[in-house]
Amino acid sequence: MEETAAACMQVTIHHPHGLHLRKGKEVVQLAGQFKAEITAQNLTRSSPVVDAKSILQLMQLQARQGHILRLCAQGPDAEAALASLVALFDSSPAEQAEQP
Amino acid sequence: MVNLVIVSHCRRLAEGVKELADQMAGPGVQIGAVGGIAGEDGGWLLGTDAAAIAQTVQDVWTPAGVLLLVDLGSAVLSAEQALELLPAEMRDRCLVSNAPLVEGAVIAALEASLHHTLEAVNRAAEAARQFDKVMR
């Protein structure tokens, strides 16, 4: 199989409660729609690289407001996966009034 | 989709865990909550009742399977007894999970909503046993 380099992007957590459970759910549900392997790392905490399709692993990032995550995707639909996930994180300011 | 049954000694705990798990599940995942033993005064005592658990499994029954998440101790025994009360073809598609109740229910609800199999949903829920809550 042909190995392609992973595409990566950084996102900032905007929500006052950080990457909370329900947001994590949205990330897992969105990531699960793509074939690409998708990983996330909390650069602010120098966390391990985790599987973005696992809610447990996402919660282990302990991502708080202002933290920067590095999302990487590798696979046929990697670019589309990253674009969708970045859009999901960027939608955070609109939900600031929401409860976690 | 796999459905879930939350079993606790405490009725309110079972219902609370269901409330949390419902938020993670899509509309297609049914989650039953069962716990406590009916007291003589109409209130609820702490305990688990195999017949009530079996009824709840039947209420949310689906051929994809039902995962039972239990709190501790005799809830495990009651859940296993409940499965014995079910017809064999139902029992074969039920699993009592070794996952911690809260984490397990949240993960299982999400995994079930992604159309994963009973075995895969349980595997993801049981992975919570190795999950560190606090990073030190």
PDB file of C-alpha atoms in Angstrom, chain A residues 54 58 61 76:
ATOM      1  CA  SER A  54     -12.218   7.286  20.592  1.00  0.00           C
ATOM      2  CA  LEU A  58     -10.065  12.454  23.468  1.00  0.00           C
ATOM      3  CA  LEU A  61      -6.205  15.128  26.197  1.00  0.00           C
ATOM      4  CA  PRO A  76      -7.819   8.785   1.097  1.00  0.00           C
TER       5      PRO A  76
END
